[in-house]
Coordinates of C-alpha atoms and ligand atoms in Angstrom, one line a residue:
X1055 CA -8.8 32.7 -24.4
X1056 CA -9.6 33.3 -20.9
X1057 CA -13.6 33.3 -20.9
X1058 CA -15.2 31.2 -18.4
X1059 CA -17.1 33.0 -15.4
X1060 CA -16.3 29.5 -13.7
X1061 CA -15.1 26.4 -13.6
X1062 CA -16.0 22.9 -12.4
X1063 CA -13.3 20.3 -11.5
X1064 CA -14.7 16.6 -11.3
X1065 CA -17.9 15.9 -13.0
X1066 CA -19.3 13.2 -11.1
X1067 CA -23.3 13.7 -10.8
X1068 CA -22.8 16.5 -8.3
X1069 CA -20.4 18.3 -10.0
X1070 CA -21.7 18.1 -13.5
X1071 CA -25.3 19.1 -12.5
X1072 CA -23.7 22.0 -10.7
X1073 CA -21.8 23.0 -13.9
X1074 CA -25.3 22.2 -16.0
X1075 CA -26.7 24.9 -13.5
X1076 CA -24.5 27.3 -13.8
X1077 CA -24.5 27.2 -17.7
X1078 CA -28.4 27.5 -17.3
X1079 CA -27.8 31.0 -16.0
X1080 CA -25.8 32.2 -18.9
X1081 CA -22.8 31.5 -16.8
X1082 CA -19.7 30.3 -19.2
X1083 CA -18.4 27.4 -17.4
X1084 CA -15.6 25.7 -18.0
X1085 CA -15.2 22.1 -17.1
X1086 CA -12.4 19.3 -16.5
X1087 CA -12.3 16.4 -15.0
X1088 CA -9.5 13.6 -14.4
X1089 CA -10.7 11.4 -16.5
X1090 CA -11.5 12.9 -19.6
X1091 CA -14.6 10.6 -21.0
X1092 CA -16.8 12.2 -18.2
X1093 CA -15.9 16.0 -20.1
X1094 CA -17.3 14.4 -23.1
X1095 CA -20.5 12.4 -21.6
X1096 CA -21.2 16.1 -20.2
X1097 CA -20.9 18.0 -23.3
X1098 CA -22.1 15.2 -25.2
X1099 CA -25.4 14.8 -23.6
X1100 CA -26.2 18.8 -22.1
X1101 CA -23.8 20.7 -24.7
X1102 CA -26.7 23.0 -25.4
X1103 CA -28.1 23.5 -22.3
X1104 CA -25.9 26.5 -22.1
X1105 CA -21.9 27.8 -22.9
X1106 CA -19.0 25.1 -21.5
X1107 CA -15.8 25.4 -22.2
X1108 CA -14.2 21.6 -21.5
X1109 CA -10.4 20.8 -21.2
X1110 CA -9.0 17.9 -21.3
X1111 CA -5.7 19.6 -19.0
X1112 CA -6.1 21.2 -16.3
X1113 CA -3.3 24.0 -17.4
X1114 CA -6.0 24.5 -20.4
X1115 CA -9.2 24.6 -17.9
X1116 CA -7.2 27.1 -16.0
X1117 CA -6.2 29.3 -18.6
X1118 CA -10.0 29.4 -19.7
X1119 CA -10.9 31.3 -16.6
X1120 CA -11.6 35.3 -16.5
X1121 CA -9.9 36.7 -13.6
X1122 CA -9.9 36.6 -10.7
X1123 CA -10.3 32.6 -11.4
X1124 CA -12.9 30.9 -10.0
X1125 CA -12.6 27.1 -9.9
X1126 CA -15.1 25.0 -7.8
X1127 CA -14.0 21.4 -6.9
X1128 CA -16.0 19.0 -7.0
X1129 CA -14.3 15.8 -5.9
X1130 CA -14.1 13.3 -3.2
X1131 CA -13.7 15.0 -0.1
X1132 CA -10.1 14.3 1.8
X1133 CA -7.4 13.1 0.2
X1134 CA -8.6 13.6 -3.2
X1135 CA -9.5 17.0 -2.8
X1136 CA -5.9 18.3 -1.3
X1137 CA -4.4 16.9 -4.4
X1138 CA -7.0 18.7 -6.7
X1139 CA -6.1 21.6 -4.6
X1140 CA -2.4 21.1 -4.8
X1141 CA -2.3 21.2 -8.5
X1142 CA -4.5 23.9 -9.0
X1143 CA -2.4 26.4 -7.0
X1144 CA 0.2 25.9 -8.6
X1145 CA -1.4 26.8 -11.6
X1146 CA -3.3 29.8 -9.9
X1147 CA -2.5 33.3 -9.4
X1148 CA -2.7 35.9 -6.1
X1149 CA -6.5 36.6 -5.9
X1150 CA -7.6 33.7 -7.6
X1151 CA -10.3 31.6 -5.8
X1152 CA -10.4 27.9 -5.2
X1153 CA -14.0 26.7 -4.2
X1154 CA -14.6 23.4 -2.3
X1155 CA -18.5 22.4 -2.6
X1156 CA -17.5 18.7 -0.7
X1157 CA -18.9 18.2 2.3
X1158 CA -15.3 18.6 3.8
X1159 CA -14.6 18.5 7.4
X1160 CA -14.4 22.3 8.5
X1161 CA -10.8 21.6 10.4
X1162 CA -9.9 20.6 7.6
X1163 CA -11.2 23.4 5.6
X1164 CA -9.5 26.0 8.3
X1165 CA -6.1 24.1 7.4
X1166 CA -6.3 24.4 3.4
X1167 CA -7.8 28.1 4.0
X1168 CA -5.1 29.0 5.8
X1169 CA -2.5 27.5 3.7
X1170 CA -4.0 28.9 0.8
X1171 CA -4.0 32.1 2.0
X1172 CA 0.0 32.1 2.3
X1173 CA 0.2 32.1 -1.5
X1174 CA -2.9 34.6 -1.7
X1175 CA -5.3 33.0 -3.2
X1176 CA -8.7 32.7 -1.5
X1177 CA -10.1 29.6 -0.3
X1178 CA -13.8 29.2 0.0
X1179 CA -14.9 26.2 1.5
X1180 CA -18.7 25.9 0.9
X1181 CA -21.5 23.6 1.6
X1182 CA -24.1 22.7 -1.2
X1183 CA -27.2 20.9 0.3
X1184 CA -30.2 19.6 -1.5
X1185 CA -28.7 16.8 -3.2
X1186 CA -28.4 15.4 -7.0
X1187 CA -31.6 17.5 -7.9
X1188 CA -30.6 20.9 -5.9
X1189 CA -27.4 20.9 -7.6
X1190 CA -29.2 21.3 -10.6
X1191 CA -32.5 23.1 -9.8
X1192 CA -31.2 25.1 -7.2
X1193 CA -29.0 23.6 -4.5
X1194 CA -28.6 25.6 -1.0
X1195 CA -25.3 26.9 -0.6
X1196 CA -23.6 27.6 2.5
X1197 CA -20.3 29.3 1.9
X1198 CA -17.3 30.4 3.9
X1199 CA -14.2 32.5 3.3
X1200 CA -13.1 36.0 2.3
X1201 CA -15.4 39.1 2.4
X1202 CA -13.1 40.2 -0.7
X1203 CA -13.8 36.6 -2.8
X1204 CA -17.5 36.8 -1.8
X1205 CA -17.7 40.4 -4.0
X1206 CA -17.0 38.1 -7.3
X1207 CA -17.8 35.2 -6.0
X1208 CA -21.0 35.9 -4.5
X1209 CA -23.3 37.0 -7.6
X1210 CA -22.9 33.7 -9.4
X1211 CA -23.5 31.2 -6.4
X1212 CA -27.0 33.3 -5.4
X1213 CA -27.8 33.2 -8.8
X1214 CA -28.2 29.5 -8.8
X1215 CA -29.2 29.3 -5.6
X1216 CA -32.7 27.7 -4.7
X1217 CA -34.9 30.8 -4.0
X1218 CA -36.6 31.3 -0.5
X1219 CA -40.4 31.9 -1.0
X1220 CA -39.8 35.5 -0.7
X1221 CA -37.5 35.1 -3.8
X1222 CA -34.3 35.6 -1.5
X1223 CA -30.9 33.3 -2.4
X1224 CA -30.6 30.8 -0.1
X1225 CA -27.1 31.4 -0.4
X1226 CA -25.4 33.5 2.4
X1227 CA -21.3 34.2 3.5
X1228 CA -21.4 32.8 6.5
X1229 CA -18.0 33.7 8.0
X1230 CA -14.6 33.1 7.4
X1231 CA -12.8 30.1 6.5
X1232 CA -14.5 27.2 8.4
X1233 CA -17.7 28.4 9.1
X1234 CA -19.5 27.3 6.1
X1235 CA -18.5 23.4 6.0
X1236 CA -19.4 23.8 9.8
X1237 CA -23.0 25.3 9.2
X1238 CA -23.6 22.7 6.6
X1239 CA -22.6 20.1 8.8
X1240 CA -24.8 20.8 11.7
X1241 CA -27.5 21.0 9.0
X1242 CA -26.7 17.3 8.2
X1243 CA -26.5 16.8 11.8
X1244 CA -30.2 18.4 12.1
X1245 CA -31.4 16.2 9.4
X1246 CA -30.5 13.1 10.6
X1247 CA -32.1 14.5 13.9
X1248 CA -35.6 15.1 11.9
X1249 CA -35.4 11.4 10.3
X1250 CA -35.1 9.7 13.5
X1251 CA -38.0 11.9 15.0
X1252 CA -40.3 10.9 11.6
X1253 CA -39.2 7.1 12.0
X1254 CA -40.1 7.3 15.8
X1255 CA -43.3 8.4 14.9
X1256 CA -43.4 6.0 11.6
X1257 CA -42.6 3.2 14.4
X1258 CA -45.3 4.4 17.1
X1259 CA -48.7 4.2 14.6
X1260 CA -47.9 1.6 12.8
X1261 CA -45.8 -0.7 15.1
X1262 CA -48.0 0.2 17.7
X1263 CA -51.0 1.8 16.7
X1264 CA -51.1 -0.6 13.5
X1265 CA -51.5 1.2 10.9
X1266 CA -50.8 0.3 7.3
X1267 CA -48.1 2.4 5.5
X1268 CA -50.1 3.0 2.8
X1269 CA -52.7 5.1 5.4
X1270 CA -49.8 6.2 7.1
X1271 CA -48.5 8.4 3.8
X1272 CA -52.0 9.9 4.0
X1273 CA -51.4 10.6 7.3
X1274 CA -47.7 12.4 6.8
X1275 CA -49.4 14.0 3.6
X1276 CA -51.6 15.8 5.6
X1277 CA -49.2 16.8 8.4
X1278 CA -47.0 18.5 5.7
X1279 CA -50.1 20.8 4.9
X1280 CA -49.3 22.2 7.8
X1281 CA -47.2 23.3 10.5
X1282 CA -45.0 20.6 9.9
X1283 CA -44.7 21.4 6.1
X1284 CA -41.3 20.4 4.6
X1285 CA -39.1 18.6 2.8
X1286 CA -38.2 15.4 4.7
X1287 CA -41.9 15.1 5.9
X1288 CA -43.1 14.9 1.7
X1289 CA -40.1 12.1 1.4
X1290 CA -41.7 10.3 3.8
X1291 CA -45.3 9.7 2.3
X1292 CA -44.0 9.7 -0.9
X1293 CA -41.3 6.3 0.5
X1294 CA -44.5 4.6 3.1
X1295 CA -46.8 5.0 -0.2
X1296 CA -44.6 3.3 -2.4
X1297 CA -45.2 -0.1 -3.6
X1298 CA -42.7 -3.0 -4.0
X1299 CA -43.1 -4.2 -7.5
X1300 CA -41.4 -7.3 -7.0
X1301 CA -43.6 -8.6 -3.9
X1302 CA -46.1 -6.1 -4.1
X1303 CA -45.5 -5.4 -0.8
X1304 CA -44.8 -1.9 1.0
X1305 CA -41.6 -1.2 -0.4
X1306 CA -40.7 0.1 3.4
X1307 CA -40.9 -3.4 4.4
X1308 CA -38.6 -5.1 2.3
X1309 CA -36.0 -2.2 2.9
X1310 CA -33.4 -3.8 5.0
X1311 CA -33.6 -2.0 8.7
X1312 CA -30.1 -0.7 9.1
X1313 CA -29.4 2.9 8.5
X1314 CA -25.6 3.8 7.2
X1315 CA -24.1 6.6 7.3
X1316 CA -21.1 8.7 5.6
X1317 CA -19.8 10.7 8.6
X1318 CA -21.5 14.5 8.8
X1319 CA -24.0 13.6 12.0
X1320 CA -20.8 11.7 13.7
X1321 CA -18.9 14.3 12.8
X1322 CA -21.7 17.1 14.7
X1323 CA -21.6 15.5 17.4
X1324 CA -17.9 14.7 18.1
X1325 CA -17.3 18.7 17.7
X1326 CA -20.3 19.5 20.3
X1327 CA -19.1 17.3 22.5
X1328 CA -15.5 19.1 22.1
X1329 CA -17.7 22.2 22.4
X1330 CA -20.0 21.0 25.6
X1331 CA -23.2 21.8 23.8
X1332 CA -26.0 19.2 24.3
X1333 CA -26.7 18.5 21.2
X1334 CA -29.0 15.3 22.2
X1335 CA -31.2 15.0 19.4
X1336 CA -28.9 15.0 16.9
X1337 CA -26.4 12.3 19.4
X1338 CA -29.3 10.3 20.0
X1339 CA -30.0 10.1 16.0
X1340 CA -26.8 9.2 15.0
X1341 CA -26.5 6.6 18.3
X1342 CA -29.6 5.1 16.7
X1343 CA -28.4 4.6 13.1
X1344 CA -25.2 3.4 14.7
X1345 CA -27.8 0.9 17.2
X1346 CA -30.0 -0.2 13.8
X1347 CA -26.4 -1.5 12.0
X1348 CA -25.3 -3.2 15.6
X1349 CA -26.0 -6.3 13.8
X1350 CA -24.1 -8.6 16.4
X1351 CA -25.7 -7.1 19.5
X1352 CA -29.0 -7.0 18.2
X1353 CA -29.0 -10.7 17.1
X1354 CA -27.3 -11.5 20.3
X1355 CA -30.2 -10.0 22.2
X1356 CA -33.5 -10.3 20.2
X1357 CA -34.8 -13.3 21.8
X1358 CA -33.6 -12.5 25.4
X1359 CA -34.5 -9.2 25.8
X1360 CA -38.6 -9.2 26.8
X1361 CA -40.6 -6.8 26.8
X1362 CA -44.2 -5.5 25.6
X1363 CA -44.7 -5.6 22.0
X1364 CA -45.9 -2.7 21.0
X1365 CA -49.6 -3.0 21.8
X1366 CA -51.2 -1.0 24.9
X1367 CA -54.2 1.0 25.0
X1368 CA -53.3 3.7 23.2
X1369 CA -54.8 7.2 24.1
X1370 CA -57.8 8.9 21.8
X1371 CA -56.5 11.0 19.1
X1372 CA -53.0 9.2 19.4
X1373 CA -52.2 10.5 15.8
X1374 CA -52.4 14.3 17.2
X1375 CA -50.6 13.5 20.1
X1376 CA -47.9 11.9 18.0
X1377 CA -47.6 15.1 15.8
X1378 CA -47.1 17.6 18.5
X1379 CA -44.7 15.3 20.0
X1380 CA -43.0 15.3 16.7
X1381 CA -43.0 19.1 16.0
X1382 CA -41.8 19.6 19.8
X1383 CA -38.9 17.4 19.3
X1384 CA -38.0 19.0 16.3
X1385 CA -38.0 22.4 17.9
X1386 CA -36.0 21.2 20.3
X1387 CA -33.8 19.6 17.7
X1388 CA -33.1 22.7 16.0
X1389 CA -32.6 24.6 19.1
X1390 CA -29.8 22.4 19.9
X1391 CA -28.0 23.1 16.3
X1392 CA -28.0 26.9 16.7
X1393 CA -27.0 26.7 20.2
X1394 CA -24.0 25.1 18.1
X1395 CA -23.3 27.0 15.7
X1396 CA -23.4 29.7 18.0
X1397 CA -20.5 28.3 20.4
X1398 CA -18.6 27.5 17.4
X1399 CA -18.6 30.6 16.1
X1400 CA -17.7 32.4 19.5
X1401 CA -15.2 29.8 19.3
X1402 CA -13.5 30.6 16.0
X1403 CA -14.4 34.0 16.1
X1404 CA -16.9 33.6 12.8
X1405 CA -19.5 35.9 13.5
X1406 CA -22.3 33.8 12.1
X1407 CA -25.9 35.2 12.0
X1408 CA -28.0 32.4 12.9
X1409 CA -30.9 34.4 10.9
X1410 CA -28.9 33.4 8.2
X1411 CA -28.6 30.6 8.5
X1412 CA -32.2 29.7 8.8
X1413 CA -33.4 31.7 6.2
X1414 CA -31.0 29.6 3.9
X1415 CA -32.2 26.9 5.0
X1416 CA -36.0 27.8 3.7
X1417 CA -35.1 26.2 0.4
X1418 CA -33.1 24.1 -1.7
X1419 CA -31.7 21.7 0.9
X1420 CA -32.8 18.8 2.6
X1421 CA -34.1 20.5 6.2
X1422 CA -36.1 23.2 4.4
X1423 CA -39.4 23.2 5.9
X1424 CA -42.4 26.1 6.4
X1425 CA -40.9 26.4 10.2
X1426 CA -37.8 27.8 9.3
X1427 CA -39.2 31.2 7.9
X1428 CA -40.4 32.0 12.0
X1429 CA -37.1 30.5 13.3
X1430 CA -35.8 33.3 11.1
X1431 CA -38.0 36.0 12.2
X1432 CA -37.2 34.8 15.8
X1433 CA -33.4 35.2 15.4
X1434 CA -33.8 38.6 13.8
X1435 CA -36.2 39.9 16.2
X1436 CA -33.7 39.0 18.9
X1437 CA -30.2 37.6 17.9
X1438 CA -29.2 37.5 21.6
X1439 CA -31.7 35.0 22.5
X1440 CA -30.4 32.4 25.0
X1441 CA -32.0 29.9 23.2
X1442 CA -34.4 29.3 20.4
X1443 CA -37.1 27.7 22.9
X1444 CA -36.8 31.7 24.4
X1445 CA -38.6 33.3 21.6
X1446 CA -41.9 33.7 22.9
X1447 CA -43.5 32.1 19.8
X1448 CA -41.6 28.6 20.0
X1449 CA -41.6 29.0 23.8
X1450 CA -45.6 28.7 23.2
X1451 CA -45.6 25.7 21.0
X1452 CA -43.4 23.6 23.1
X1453 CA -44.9 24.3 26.2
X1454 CA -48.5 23.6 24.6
X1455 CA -47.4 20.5 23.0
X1456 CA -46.1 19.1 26.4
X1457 CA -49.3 17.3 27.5
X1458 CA -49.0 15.0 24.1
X1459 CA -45.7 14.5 24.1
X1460 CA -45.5 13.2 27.3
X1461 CA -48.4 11.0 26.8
X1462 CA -46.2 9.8 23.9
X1463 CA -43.1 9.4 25.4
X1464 CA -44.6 7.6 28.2
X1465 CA -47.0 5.5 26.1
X1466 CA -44.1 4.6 24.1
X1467 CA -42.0 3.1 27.2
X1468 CA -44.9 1.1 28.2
X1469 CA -45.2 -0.1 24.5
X1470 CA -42.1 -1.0 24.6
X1471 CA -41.3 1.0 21.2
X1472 CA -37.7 2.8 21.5
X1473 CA -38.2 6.5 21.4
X1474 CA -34.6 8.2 22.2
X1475 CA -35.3 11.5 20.2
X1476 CA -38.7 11.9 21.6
X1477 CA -37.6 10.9 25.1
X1478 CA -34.0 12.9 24.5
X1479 CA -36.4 15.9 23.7
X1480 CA -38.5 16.0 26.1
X1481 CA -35.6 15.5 29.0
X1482 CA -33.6 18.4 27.1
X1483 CA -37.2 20.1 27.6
X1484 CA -37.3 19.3 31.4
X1485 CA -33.7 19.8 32.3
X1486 CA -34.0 23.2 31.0
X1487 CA -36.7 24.1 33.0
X1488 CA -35.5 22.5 36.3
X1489 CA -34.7 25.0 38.4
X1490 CA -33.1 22.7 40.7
X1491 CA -30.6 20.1 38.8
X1492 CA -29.1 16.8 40.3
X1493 CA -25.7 18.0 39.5
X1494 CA -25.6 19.9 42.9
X1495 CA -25.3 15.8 44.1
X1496 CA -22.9 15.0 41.3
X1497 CA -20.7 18.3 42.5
X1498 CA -21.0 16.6 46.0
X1499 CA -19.7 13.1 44.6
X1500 CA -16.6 14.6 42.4
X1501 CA -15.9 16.7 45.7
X1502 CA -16.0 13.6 48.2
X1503 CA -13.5 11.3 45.7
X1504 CA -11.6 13.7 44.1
X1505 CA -11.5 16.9 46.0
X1506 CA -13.0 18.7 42.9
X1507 CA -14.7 21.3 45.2
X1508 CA -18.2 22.8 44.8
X1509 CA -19.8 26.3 44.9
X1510 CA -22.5 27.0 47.4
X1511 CA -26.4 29.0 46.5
X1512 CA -26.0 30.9 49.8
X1513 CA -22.2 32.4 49.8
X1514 CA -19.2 33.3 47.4
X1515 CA -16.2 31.4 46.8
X1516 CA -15.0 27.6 46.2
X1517 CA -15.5 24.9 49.3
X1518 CA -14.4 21.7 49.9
X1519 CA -15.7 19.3 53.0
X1520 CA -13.9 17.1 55.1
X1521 CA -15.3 14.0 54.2
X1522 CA -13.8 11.7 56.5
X1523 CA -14.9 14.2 59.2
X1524 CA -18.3 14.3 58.5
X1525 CA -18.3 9.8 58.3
Ligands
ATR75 P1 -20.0 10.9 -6.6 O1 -20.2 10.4 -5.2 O2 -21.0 11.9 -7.0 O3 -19.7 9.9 -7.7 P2 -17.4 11.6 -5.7 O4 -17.1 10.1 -5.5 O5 -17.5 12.4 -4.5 O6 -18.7 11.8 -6.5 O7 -16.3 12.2 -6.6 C1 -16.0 11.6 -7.8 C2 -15.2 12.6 -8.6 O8 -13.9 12.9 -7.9 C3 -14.9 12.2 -10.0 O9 -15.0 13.3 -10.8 C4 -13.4 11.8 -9.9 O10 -12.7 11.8 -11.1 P3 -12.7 10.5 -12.1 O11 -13.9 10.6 -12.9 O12 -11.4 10.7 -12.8 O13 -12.6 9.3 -11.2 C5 -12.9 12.8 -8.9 N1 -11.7 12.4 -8.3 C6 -11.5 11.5 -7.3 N2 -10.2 11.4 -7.0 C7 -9.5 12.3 -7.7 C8 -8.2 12.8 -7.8 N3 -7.2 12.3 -7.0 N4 -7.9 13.8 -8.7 C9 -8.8 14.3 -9.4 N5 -10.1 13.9 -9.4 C10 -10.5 13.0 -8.6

């Protein structure tokens, strides 16, 4: 009997606390996975948390679904997801949905859409943030696809959707095919962005400034009461206040220091570059993970290299300074991700509302912070702003924070402690407000080897010297 509002396919801790979830809203969800012992752990162990309907074929789990079918994948992304896909089509009818919540590459995403589409069924290829725990409690969701699959579709993923503090899904259709996976990959790149910026500051008061970690979680516990309030700021005292029980050392110290990396900020900034949007926060971030695993370089170089070591005279009220310089940076950060998003969907023609975005953002995933409820207002007061540093109220906490972050960034070279997304920032910060660049030069160099010609400020047209007369 066909009866399920939904189904999960693979029930690996993502999927089955997204099934758990749905169940928990009085969804009927039915449930298979390739290997069939991981159906039975689930029913086994959260049977009553709500109405499943397992299968141990996937003919069966499809024939359990009301129509139009609803099946949500929930397996590796790449290869093992085409063949999930592959073998549910064929089972599927015209109208049916297929659902990928993997973070899969959004090309990718446009390819299976498309192909999907042929055989009309609808292919919604969504992005679920907030980890192990948001999949169950309330995961963001980020989806793509049909307006038509969003009518059926739409209901059950805002209903176990994390909730905004004004009680609104963070759950929005984005656009068409691609443009969720996309929007949920510039929020990963954005995230790795905001945990370099906390580590630079992590490294600057205690490497420098030397202070303890365990006074350091106070310290991030008392930014989050405030303007910096969010998610990955919490993470962070809660990780510099932990203890190691082994040593009894800071656990943060017997953490190896090499950050890895599954592909979603390489990913960001491969498509801006293909784009041309400086996305230099979230470059520098992933350049700096990549630097931190470098192990050959970095051994090669540690005892060569000289330099300060971290101690200077650092300026009164360092600590302040530091936090400005953080909350600029990740302004600036931020800015850099819409002004993505924004290209890419000119580019693909996905009409994305960036106040959508960032209100979906509020909760549930891993960048939701208090911030993103005026970066919402600032998009809907004006969705043509040129950029988000335009709306007058960030444009007022940048340009007030500049004093301390440029005391930061230049402490920080003189320390000798490595600062790109502070530095990046703050020369993102500048070059926008240059209103002479040095690429008038660089248009002079590209036109003296390679005839590339330049415009000139004072008349129309395209020019071109004669080098070798003017020698
Ligand atoms: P996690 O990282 O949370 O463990 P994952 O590795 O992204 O999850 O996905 C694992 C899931 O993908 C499992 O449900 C797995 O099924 P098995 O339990 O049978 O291994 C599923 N999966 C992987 N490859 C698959 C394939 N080719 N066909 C069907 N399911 C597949």
């Amino acid at each position: 009997m066909s009866t399920a509002d939904i189904g999960v396919v693979g029930l690996a801790v993502m999927g089955s606390n997204l099934a758990r979830n749905f169940a928990r809203h009085g969804f009927t969800v039915a449930v298979y996975n390739r290997t069939h012992a991981k159906t039975t752990e689930l029913i086994e162990a959260h049977g009553d948390e709500g109405d499943f309907v397992p299968s141990e074929a996937l003919e069966d789990f499809v024939a359990s679904l009301k129509r139009p079918r609803k099946a949500m994948i929930m397996v590796q992304a790449g290869n093992a997801t085409d063949a999930v896909i592959d073998q549910l089509a064929a089972l599927m009818e015209p109208g049916d949905m297929i659902i990928d919540g993997g973070n899969a590459h959004f090309e990718n995403t446009r390819r299976r859409e498309a192909a999907l589409r042929e055989q009309g069924l609808h292919f919604v290829g969504t992005g679920v943030s907030g980890g192990e725990e948001g999949a169950l409690l309330g995961p963001a969701i980020m989806p793509g696809g049909s307006a038509e699959s969003y009518e059926s579709l739409g209901p059950i993923l805002e209903a176990i959707a994390a909730k905004a503090p004004d009680g609104t899904p963070c759950c929005t259709r984005l656009g068409p095919d691609g443009a969720g996976h996309f929007v949920k990959m510039v929020h990963n790149g954005i995230e790795y962005s905001d945990m370099q910026l906390i580590g630079e500051a992590y490294d600057l008061l205690r490497r420098g400034v030397g202070i303890e970690p365990a006074d350091l979680a106070k310290i991030f516990s008392e930014w989050n009461a405030g303007e910096l309030d969010s998610y990955l700021i919490e993470v962070t005292a809660e990780v510099l206040g932990h203890t190691d029980a082994a040593t009894g050392k800071p656990l943060v110290d017997v953490i190896v220091d090499q950050a890895g990396q599954k592909g979603t900020g390489r990913w960001t900034v491969q498509n801006a570059l293909d784009l041309g949007v400086p996305v230099t926060g979230i470059a520098e971030a992933t350049f700096a993970r990549a630097l931190s695993s470098g192990t050959r370089q970095r051994e090669g170089a540690v005892d060569l290299l000289t330099g300060p070591t971290g101690k200077v005279d650092f300026p009164a009220d360092f600590v302040e300074d530091v936090r400005q310089a953080l909350y600029a940076s990740k302004i600036v950060a931020y800015a850099q991700g819409f002004d993505q998003i924004a290209a890419a969907s000119a580019e693909y023609d996905w009409g994305i509302d960036l106040g959508s975005c960032s209100a979906l953002w509020r909760a549930g995933c891993i960048i939701r912070a208090r911030f993103l409820d005026r970066i919402t207002e600032a998009w809907r007061s004006d969705p043509e702003l040129p950029t988000l540093l335009a709306a007058p109220e960030f444009t007022k906490i940048v340009t007030d924070a500049q004093d301390a972050w440029r005391r930061v960034v230049s402490t920080a070279a003189l320390a000798g402690i490595p600062t790109p997304g502070f530095s990046s920032a703050l020369a993102y910060y500048d070059g926008l407000r240059s209103r002479r660049l040095p690429a008038a030069l660089i248009q002079g160099q590209r036109d003296f080897f390679g005839a590339h010609t330049y415009k000139r400020v004072d008349r129309e047209g395209t020019f071109h010297t004669d080098w070798s007369g003017d020698r």
